[in-house]
Short mmCIF file of C-alpha atoms in Angstrom, two decimals:
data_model
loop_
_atom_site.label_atom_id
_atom_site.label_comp_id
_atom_site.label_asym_id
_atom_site.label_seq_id
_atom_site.Cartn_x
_atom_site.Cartn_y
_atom_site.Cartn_z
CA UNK K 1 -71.41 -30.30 -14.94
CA UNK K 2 -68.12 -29.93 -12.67
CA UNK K 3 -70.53 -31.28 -9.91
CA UNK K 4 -71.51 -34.39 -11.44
CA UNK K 5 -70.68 -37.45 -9.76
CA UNK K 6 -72.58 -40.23 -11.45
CA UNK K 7 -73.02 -40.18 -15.65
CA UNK K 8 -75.21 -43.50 -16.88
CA UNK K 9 -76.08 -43.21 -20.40
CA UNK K 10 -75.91 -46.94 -21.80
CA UNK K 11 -78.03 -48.50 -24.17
CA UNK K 12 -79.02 -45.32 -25.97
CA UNK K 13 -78.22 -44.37 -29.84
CA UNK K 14 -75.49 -42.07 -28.51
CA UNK K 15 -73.05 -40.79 -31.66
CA UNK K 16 -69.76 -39.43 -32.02
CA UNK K 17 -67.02 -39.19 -30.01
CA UNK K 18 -66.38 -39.36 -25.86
CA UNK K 19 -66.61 -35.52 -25.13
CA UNK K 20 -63.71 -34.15 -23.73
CA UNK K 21 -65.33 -32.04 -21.14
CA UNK K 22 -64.94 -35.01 -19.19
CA UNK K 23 -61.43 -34.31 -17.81
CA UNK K 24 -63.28 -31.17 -15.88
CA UNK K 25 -66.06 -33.14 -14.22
CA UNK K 26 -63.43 -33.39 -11.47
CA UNK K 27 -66.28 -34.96 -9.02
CA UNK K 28 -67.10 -37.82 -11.60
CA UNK K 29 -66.77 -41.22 -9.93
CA UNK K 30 -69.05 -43.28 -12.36
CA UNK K 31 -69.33 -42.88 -15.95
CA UNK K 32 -71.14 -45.18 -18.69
CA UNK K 33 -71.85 -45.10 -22.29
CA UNK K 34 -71.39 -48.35 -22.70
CA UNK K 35 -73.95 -50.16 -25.68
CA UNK K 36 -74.31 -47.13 -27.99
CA UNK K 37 -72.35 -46.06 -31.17
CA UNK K 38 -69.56 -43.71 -29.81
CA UNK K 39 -66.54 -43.43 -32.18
CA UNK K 40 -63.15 -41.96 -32.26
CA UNK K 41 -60.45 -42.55 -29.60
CA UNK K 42 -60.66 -42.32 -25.72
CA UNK K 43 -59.56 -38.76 -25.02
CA UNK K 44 -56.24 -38.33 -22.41
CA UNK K 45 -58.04 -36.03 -20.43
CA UNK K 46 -59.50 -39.23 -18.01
CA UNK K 47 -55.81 -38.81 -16.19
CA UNK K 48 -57.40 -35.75 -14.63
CA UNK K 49 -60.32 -37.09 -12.90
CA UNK K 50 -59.12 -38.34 -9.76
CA UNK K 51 -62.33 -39.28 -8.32
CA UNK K 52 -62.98 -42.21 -11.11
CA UNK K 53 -63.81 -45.31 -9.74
CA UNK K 54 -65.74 -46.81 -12.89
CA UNK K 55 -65.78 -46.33 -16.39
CA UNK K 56 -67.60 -48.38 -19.11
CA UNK K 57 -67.40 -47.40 -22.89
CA UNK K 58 -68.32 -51.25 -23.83
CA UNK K 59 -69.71 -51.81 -26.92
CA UNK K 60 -69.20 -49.35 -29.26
CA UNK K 61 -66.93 -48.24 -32.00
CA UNK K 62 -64.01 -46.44 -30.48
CA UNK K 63 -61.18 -47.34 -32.05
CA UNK K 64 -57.11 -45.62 -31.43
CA UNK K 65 -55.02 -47.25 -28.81
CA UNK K 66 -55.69 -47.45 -24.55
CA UNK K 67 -54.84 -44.11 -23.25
CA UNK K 68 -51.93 -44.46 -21.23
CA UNK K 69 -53.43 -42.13 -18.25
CA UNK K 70 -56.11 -45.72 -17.29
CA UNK K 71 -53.18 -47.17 -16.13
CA UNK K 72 -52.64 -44.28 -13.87
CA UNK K 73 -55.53 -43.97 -12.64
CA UNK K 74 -55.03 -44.21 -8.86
CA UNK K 75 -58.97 -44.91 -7.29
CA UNK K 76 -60.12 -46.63 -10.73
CA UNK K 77 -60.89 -49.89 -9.92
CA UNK K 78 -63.41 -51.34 -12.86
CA UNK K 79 -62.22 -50.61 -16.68
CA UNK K 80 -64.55 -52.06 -19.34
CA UNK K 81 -63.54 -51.43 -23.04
CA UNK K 82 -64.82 -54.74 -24.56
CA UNK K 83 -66.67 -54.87 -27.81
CA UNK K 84 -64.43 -51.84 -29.74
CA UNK K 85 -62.33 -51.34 -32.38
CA UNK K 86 -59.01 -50.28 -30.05
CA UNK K 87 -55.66 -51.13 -31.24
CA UNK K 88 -51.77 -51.12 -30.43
CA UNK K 89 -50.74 -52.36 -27.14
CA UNK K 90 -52.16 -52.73 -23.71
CA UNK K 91 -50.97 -49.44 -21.06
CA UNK K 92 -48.52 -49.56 -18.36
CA UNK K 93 -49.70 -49.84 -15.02
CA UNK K 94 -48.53 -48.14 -11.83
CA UNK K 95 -48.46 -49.42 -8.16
CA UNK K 96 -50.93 -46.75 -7.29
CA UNK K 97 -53.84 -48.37 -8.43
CA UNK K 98 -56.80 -50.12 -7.09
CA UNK K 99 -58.09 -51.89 -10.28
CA UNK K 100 -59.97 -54.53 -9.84
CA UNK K 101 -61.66 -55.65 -12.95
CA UNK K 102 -59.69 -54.87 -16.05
CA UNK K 103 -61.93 -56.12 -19.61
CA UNK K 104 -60.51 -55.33 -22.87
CA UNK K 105 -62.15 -58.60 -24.84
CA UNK K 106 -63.12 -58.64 -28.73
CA UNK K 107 -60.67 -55.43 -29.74
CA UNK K 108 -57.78 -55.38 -31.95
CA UNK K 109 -54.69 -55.00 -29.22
CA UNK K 110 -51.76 -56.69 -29.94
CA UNK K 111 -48.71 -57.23 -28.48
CA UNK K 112 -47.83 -59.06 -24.82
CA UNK K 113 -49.26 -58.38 -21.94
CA UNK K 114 -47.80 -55.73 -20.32
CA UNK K 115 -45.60 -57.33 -17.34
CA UNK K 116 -46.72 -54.33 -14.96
CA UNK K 117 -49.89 -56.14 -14.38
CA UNK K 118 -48.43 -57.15 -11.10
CA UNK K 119 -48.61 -53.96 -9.89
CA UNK K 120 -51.92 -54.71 -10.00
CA UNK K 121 -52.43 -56.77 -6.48
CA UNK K 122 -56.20 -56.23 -6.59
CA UNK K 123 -57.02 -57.56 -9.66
CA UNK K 124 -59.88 -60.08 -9.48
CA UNK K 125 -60.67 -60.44 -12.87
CA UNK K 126 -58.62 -60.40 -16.16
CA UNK K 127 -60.37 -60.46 -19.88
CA UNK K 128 -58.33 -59.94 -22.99
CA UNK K 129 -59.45 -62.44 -25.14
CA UNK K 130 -60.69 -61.92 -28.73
CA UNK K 131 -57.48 -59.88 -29.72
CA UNK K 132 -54.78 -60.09 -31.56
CA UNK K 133 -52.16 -60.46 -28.90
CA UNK K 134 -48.98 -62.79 -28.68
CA UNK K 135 -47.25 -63.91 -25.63
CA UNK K 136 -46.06 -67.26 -23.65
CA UNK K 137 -48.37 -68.36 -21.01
CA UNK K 138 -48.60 -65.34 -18.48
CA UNK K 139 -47.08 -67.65 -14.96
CA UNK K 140 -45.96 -64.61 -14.02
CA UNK K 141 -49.47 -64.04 -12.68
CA UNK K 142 -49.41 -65.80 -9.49
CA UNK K 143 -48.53 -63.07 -8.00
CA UNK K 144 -51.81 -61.45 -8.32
CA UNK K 145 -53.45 -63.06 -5.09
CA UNK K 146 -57.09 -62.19 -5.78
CA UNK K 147 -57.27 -63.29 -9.27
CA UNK K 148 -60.07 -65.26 -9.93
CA UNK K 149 -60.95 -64.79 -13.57
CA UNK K 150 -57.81 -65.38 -16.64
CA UNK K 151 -59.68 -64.95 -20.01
CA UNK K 152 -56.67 -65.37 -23.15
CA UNK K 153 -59.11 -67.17 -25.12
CA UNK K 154 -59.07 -66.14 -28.92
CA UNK K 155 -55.31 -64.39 -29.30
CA UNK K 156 -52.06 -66.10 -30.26
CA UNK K 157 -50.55 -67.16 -27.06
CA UNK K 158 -48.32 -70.03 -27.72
CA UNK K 159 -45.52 -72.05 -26.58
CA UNK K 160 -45.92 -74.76 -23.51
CA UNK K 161 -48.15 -74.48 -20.87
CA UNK K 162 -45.17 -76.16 -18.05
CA UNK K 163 -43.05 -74.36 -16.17
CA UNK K 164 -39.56 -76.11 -16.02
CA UNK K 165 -38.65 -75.09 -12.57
CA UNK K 166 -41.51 -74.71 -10.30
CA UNK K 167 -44.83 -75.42 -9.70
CA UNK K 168 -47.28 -72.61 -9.62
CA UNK K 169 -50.00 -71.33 -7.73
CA UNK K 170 -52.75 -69.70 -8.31
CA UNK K 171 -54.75 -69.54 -4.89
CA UNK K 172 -57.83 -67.73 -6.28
CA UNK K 173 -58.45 -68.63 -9.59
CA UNK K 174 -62.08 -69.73 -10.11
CA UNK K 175 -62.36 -69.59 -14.29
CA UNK K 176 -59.08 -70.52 -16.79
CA UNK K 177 -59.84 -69.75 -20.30
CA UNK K 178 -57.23 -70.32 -22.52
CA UNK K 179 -59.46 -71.69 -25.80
CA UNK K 180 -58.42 -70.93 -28.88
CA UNK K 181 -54.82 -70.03 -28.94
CA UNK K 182 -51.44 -72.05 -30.51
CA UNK K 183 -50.76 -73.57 -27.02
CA UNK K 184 -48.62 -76.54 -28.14
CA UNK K 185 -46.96 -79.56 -26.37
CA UNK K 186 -47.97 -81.68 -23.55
CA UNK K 187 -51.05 -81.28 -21.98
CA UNK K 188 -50.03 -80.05 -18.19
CA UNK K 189 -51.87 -78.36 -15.69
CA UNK K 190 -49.62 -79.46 -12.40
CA UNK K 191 -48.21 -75.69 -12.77
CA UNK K 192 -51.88 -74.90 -11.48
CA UNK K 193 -52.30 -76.22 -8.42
CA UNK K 194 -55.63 -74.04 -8.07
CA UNK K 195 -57.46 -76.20 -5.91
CA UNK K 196 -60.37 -73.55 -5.98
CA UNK K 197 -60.72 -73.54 -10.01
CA UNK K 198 -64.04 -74.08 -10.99
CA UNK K 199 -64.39 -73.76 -15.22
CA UNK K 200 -61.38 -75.00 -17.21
CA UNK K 201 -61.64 -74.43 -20.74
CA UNK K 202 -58.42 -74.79 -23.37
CA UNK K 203 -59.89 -76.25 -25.81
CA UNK K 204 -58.87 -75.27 -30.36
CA UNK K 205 -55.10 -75.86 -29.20
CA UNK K 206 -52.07 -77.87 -30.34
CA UNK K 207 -51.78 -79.67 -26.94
CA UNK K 208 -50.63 -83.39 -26.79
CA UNK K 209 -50.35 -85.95 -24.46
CA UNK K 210 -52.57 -87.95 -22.01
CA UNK K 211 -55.20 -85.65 -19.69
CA UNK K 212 -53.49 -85.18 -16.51
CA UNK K 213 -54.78 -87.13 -13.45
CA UNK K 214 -53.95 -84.01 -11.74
CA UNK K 215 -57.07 -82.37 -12.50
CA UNK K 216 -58.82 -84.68 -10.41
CA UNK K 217 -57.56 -82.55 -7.70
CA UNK K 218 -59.40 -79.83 -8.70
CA UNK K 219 -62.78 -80.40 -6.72
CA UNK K 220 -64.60 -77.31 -7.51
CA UNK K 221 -64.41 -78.17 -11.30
CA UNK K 222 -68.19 -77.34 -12.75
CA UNK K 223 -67.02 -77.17 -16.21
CA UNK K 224 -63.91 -78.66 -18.35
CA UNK K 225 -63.37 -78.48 -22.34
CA UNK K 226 -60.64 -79.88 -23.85
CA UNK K 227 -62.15 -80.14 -27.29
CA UNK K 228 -59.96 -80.01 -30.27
CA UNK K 229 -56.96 -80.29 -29.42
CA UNK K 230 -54.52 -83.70 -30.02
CA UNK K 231 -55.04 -85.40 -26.97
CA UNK K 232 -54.32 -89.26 -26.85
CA UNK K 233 -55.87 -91.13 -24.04
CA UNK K 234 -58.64 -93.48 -22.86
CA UNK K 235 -61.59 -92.28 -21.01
CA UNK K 236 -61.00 -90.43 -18.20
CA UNK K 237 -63.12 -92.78 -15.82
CA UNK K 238 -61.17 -91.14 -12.84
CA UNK K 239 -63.00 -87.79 -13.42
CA UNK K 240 -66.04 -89.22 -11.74
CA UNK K 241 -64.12 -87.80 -8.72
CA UNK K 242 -65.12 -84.58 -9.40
CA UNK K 243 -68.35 -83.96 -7.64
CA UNK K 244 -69.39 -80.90 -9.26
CA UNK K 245 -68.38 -81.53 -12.84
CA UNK K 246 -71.54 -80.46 -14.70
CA UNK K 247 -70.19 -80.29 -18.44
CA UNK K 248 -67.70 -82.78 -19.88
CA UNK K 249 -66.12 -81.32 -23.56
CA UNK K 250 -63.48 -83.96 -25.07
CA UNK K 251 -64.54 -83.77 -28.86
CA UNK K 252 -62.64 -83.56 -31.64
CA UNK K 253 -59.15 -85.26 -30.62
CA UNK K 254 -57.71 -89.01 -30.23
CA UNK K 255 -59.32 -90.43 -27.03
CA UNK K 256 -59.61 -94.03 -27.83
CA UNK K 257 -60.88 -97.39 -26.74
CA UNK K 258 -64.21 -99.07 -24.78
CA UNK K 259 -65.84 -97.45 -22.07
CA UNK K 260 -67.09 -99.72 -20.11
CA UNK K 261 -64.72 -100.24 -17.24
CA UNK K 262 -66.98 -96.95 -15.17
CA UNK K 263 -67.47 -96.80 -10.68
CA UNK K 264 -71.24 -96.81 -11.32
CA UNK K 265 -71.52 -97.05 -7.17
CA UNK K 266 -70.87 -92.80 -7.67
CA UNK K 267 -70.93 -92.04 -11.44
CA UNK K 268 -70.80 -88.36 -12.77
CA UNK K 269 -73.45 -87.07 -10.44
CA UNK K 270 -73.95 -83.97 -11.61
CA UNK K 271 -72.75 -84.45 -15.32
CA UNK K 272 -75.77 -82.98 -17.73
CA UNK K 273 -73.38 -82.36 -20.82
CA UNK K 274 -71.17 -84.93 -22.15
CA UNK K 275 -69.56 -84.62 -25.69
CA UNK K 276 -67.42 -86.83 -26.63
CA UNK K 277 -67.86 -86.62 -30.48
CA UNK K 278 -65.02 -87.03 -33.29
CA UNK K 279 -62.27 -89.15 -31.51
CA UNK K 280 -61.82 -92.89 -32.06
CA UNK K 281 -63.67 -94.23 -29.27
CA UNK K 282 -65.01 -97.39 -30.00
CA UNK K 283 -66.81 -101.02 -28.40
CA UNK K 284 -70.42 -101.47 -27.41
CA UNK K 285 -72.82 -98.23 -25.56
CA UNK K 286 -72.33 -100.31 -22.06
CA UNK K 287 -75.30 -99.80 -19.67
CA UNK K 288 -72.69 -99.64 -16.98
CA UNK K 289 -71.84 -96.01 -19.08
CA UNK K 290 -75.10 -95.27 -19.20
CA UNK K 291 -75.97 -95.73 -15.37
CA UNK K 292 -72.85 -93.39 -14.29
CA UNK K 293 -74.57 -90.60 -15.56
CA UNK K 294 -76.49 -90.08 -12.80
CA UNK K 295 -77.42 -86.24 -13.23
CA UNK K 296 -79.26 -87.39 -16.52
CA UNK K 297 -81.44 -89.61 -15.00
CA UNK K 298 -83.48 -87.13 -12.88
CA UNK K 299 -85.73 -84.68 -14.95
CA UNK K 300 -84.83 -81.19 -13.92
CA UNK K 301 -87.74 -78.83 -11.81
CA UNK K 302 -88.50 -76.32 -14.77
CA UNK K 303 -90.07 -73.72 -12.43
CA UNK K 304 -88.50 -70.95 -14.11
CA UNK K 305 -88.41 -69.37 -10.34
CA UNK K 306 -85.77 -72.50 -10.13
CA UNK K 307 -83.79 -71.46 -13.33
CA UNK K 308 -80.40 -71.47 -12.48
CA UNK K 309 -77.52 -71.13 -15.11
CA UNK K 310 -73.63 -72.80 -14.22
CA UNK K 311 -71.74 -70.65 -12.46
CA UNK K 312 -74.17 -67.77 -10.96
CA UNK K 313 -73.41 -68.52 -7.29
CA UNK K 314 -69.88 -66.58 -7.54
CA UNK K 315 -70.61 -63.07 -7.35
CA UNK K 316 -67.77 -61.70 -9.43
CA UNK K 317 -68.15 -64.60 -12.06
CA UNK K 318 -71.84 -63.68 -12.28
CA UNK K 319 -71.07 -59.98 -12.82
CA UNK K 320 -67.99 -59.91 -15.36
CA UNK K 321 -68.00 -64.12 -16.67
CA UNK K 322 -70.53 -66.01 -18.00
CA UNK K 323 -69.74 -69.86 -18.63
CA UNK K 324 -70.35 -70.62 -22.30
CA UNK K 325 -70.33 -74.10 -24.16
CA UNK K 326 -71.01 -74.92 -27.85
CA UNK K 327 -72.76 -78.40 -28.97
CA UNK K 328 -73.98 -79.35 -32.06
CA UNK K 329 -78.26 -78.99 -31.50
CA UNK K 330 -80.78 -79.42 -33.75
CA UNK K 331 -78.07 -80.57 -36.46
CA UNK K 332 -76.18 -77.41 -36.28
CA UNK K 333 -73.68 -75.73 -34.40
CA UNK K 334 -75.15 -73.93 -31.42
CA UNK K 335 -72.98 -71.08 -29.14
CA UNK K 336 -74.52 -71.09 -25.72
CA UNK K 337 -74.02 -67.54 -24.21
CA UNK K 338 -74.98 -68.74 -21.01
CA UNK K 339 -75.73 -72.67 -19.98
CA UNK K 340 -78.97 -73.45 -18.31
CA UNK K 341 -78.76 -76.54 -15.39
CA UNK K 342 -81.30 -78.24 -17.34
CA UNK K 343 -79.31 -78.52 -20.78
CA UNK K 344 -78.74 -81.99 -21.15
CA UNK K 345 -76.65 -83.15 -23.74
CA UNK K 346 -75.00 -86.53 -24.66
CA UNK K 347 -73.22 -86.73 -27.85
CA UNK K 348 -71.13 -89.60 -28.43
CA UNK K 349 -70.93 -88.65 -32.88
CA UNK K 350 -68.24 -89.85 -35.29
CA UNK K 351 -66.76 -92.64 -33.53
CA UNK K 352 -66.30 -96.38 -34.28
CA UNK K 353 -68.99 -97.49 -31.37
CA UNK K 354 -70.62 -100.62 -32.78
CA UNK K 355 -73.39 -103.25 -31.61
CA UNK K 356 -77.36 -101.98 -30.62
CA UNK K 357 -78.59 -99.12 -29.55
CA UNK K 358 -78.99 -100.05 -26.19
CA UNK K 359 -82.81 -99.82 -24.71
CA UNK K 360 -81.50 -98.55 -21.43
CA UNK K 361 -80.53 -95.15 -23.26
CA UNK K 362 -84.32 -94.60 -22.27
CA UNK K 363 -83.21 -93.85 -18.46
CA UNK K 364 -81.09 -90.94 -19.57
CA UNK K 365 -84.69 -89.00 -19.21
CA UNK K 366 -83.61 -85.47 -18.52
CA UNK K 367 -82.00 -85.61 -22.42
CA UNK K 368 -82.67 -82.76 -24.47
CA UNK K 369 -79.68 -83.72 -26.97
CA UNK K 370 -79.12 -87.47 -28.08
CA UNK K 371 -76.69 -87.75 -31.21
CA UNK K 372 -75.41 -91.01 -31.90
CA UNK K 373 -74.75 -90.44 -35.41
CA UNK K 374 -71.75 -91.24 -37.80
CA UNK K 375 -71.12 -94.89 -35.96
CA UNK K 376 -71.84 -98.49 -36.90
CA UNK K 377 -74.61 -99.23 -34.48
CA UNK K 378 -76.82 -101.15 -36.18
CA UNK K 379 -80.45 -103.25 -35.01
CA UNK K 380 -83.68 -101.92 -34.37
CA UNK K 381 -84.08 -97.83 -33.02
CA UNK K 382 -85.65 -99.20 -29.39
CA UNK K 383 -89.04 -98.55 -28.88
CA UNK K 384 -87.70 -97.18 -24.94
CA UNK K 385 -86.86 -93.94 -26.07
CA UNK K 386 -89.99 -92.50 -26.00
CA UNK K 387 -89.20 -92.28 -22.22
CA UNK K 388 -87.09 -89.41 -23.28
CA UNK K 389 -89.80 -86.80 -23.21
CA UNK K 390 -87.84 -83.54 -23.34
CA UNK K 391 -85.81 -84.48 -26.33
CA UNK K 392 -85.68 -82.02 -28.57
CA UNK K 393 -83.00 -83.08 -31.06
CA UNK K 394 -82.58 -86.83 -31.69
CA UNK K 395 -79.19 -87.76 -34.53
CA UNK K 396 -79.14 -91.38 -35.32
CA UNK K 397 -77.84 -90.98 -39.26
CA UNK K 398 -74.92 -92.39 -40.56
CA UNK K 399 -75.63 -96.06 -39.21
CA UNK K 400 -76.32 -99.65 -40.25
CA UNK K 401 -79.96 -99.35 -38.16
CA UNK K 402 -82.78 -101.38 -39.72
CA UNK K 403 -86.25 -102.52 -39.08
CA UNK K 404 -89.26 -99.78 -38.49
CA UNK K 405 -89.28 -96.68 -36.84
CA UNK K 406 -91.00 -96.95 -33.75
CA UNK K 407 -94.44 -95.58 -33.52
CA UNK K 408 -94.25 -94.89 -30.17
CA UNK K 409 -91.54 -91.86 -31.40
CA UNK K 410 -94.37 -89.85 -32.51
CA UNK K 411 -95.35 -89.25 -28.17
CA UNK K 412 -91.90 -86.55 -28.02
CA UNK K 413 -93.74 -83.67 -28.62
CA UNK K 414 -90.93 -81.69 -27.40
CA UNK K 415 -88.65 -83.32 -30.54
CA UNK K 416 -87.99 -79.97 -33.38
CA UNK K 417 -84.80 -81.82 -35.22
CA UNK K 418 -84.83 -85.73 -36.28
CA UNK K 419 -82.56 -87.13 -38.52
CA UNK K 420 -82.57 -91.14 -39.18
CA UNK K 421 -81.01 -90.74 -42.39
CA UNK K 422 -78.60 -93.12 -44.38
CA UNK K 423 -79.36 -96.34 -42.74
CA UNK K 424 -81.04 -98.94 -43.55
CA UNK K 425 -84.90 -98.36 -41.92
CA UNK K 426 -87.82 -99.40 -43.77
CA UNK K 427 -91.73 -99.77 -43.81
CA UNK K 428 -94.04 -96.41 -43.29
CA UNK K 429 -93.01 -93.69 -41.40
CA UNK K 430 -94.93 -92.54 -38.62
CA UNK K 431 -97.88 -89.86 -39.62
CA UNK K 432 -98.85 -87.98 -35.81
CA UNK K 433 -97.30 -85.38 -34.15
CA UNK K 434 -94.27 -84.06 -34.48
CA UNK K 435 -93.55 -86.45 -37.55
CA UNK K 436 -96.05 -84.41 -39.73
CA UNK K 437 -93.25 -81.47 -39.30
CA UNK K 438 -90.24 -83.64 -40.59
CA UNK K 439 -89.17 -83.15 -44.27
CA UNK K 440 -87.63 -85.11 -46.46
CA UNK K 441 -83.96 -84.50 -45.03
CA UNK K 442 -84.87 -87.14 -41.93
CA UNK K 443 -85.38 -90.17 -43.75
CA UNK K 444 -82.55 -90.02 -47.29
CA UNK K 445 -80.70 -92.55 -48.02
CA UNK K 446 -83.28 -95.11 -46.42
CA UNK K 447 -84.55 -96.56 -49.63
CA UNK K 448 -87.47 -98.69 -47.75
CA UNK K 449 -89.12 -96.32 -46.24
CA UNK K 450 -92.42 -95.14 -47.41
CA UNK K 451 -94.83 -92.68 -46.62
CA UNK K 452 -95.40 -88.70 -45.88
CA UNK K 453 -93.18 -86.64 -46.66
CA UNK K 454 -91.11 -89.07 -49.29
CA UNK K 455 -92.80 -89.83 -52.68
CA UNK K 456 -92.54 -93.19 -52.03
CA UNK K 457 -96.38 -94.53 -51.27
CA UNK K 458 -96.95 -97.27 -49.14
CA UNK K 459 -99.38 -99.93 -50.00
CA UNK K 460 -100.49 -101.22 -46.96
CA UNK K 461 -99.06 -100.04 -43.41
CA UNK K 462 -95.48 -101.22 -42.93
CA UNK K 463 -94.76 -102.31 -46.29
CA UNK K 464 -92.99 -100.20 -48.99
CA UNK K 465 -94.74 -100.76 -52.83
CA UNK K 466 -92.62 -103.13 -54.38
CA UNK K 467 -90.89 -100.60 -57.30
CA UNK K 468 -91.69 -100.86 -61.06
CA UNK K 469 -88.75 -102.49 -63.42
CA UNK K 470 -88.93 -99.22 -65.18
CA UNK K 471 -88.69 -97.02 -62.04
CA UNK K 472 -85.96 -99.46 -59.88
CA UNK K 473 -83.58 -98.39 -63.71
CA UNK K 474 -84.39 -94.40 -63.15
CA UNK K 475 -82.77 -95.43 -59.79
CA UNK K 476 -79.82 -96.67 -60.58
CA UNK K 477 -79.33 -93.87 -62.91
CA UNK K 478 -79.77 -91.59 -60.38
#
């Protein structure tokens, strides 16, 4: 075994703990177990293999603190202990080392970050989030010139995200996640000045203020989320600047106002996700909205040769990050792992938008998501949206809409979830298609409507059977 250079045993039903004969397979440059069901703790003895470049026990159930001897580690330069049960506090690490990608995400460490992390100078990417760790915003880590990847997401970082003296650079960053922390105060990101950051996500703070026009600098943003947090602003029309912002989060805090003053002459061109959902947004659906969003116009090339997923062009982020999003699809909170170029997604839910739904919604066609629920849009559905043939998942409960449902719905084969509920629709519901898979749950609290699947029987098409005296009394006692 002392001649053993490279040890891969992942994704097997390995038990018990890491053996440790390792510390005399002096040769041993690559070792990984990771994505089996090794327990215990990670035995010292790694200090003694000097040849170790790599070493991946991701995914099991080890559990005891981080060795000390991985931050000493002088040719190590990938550590992956994500996905275990490992406690206490991060390791020191010594100017002797040549780590490069250092991922301890969804353990149990606590603590700050440990401030010798700028010893570090070839660190590319950083991943601690899913712990249990509390610290101020790390600024400190500008000095780390080939970072590209800052995962905090899911800890208890807090305090302001400003430095009061200086602005900061970070000349490589590509991906900023901060979600899910107590980050509090005004909403600032002038301290970046990371003209190369490409996927911004901060979103399940405390953070305040207006959205910073700064960001607009940023022109390799592909994705930003800002969602729940308490930001107070009116649509960011200047964003539009951005020519490679493919997802749009702002949902869930206090934007406000009409959007309708929007540069359609250049428009989001490659926007495919916008959620704007739970603020207080408000004023007519403008088609001048609805042309900006150019990207959602053109149907996507589903040659799954042609797949492509945000973010796979950057090597490292490809390897060690994968941009995520979660939308509400189908009527239920969906986590996207990874997000396919042809997700399309435009959910403007639990607002105050008022007036019709417009018809030229129907040139949106690349739409696989359309929620426009919990508003007061009221008039007819519009016949146009049957242009939308990749819809999947179409919310329009929780209006004032009347009239019939169009029959030219039932042509969106592709539709799985429809809800039209609690409005005010009436007359027989469509019976072809996907319509014969829709229960009962699509059409409450629309007491005119008639047909399959409610027991309400239509006499003749369109028209609901006028109820019985006896039966319109078991209603109101119901």
């Amino acid at each position: 075994m002392s001649r053993v250079g490279y040890f891969d045993a992942s994704h097997n039903n390995l038990r018990g703990p890491i053996p440790s004969c390792l510390g005399t397979m002096s040769r041993l440059f690559y070792f990984n177990a990771s994505h089996n069901n090794l327990s215990g703790q990670i035995p010292s003895c790694l200090g003694t293999m000097s040849r170790l470049v790599y070493f991946d026990a991701s995914h099991n159930n080890l559990s005891g603190p981080i060795p000390n001897c991985l931050g000493n580690m002088s040719a190590l330069s990938s550590l992956n202990l994500q996905g275990n049960n490992l406690s206490g506090i991060m390791p020191e690490f010594s100017k002797a080392n040549q780590l490069r990608f250092l991922i301890v995400d969804g353990n149990k460490l606590e603590g700050q970050l440990p401030r010798s992390l700028v010893e570090c100078t070839h660190l590319q990417v950083l991943d601690v989030g899913n712990n249990m760790m509390h610290d101020t915003f790390p600024f400190w880590l500008e000095k780390l010139p080939n970072l590209a990847v800052l995962i905090l997401r899911k800890n208890t970082f807090y305090g302001q995200i400003k430095h009061l003296k200086r602005k900061i650079s970070f000349p490589a960053l590509d991906v900023l996640d901060i979600a899910s922390n107590q980050f509090s105060g005004k909403l600032s990101v002038d301290f970046l000045q990371a003209t190369q950051l490409r996927s911004l996500k901060i979103g399940g703070n405390k953070l305040e203020g207006k959205l910073p026009s700064s960001l607009a600098n940023c022109n390799n943003l592909e994705v930003v989320d800002l969602g729940n947090n308490m930001i107070h602003d009116t649509f960011p029309f200047w964003l539009e600047k951005l020519p490679s912002l493919k997802v749009l989060i702002l949902r869930g805090n206090i934007f406000y106002g009409a959007i309708t003053r929007v540069d359609t002459k250049h428009g989001f061109p490659k926007l495919h996700i916008l959620d704007i959902a739970s603020n207080n947004f408000s004023g007519v659906l403008s088609n001048e909205f609805l042309q900006s969003l150019n990207a959602m116009k053109q149907v996507a090339n589903e040659n799954k040769a042609n797949l492509e997923y945000i973010g796979e062009q950057n090597n490292i982020v490809q390897l060690y990050y994968q941009d995520s999003v979660t939308i509400i699809n189908k009527g239920i909170e969906m986590f996207y792992e990874k997000v396919l170029t042809i997700l399309t997604c435009f959910d403007v839910s639990n607002n105050s938008f008022h007036g019709r739904v417009p018809k030229e919604i129907h040139i949106l066609r690349s739409l696989r998501v359309l929620n426009l629920s919990h508003n007061s849009l009221s008039g007819e559905i519009p016949s146009a949206l049957d242009n939308l043939k990749d819809l999947e998942s179409l919310d329009l409960s929780q209006n004032n809409l009347s009239g019939k449902i169009p029959p030219q719905l039932a042509s969106l084969t592709f539709l799985e979830v429809l809800d039209l509920s609690y409005n005010q629709l009436e007359g027989s519901i469509p019976q072809s298609n996907q319509f014969n898979t829709f229960s009962n749950d699509s059409y409450r609290g629309n007491p005119k409507l008639c047909g399959t699947p409610l027991s309400r029987k239509c006499n003749e098409v369109g028209l609901p059977k006028p109820p019985s005296p006896s039966s319109r009394k078991d209603e109101e006692k119901s």
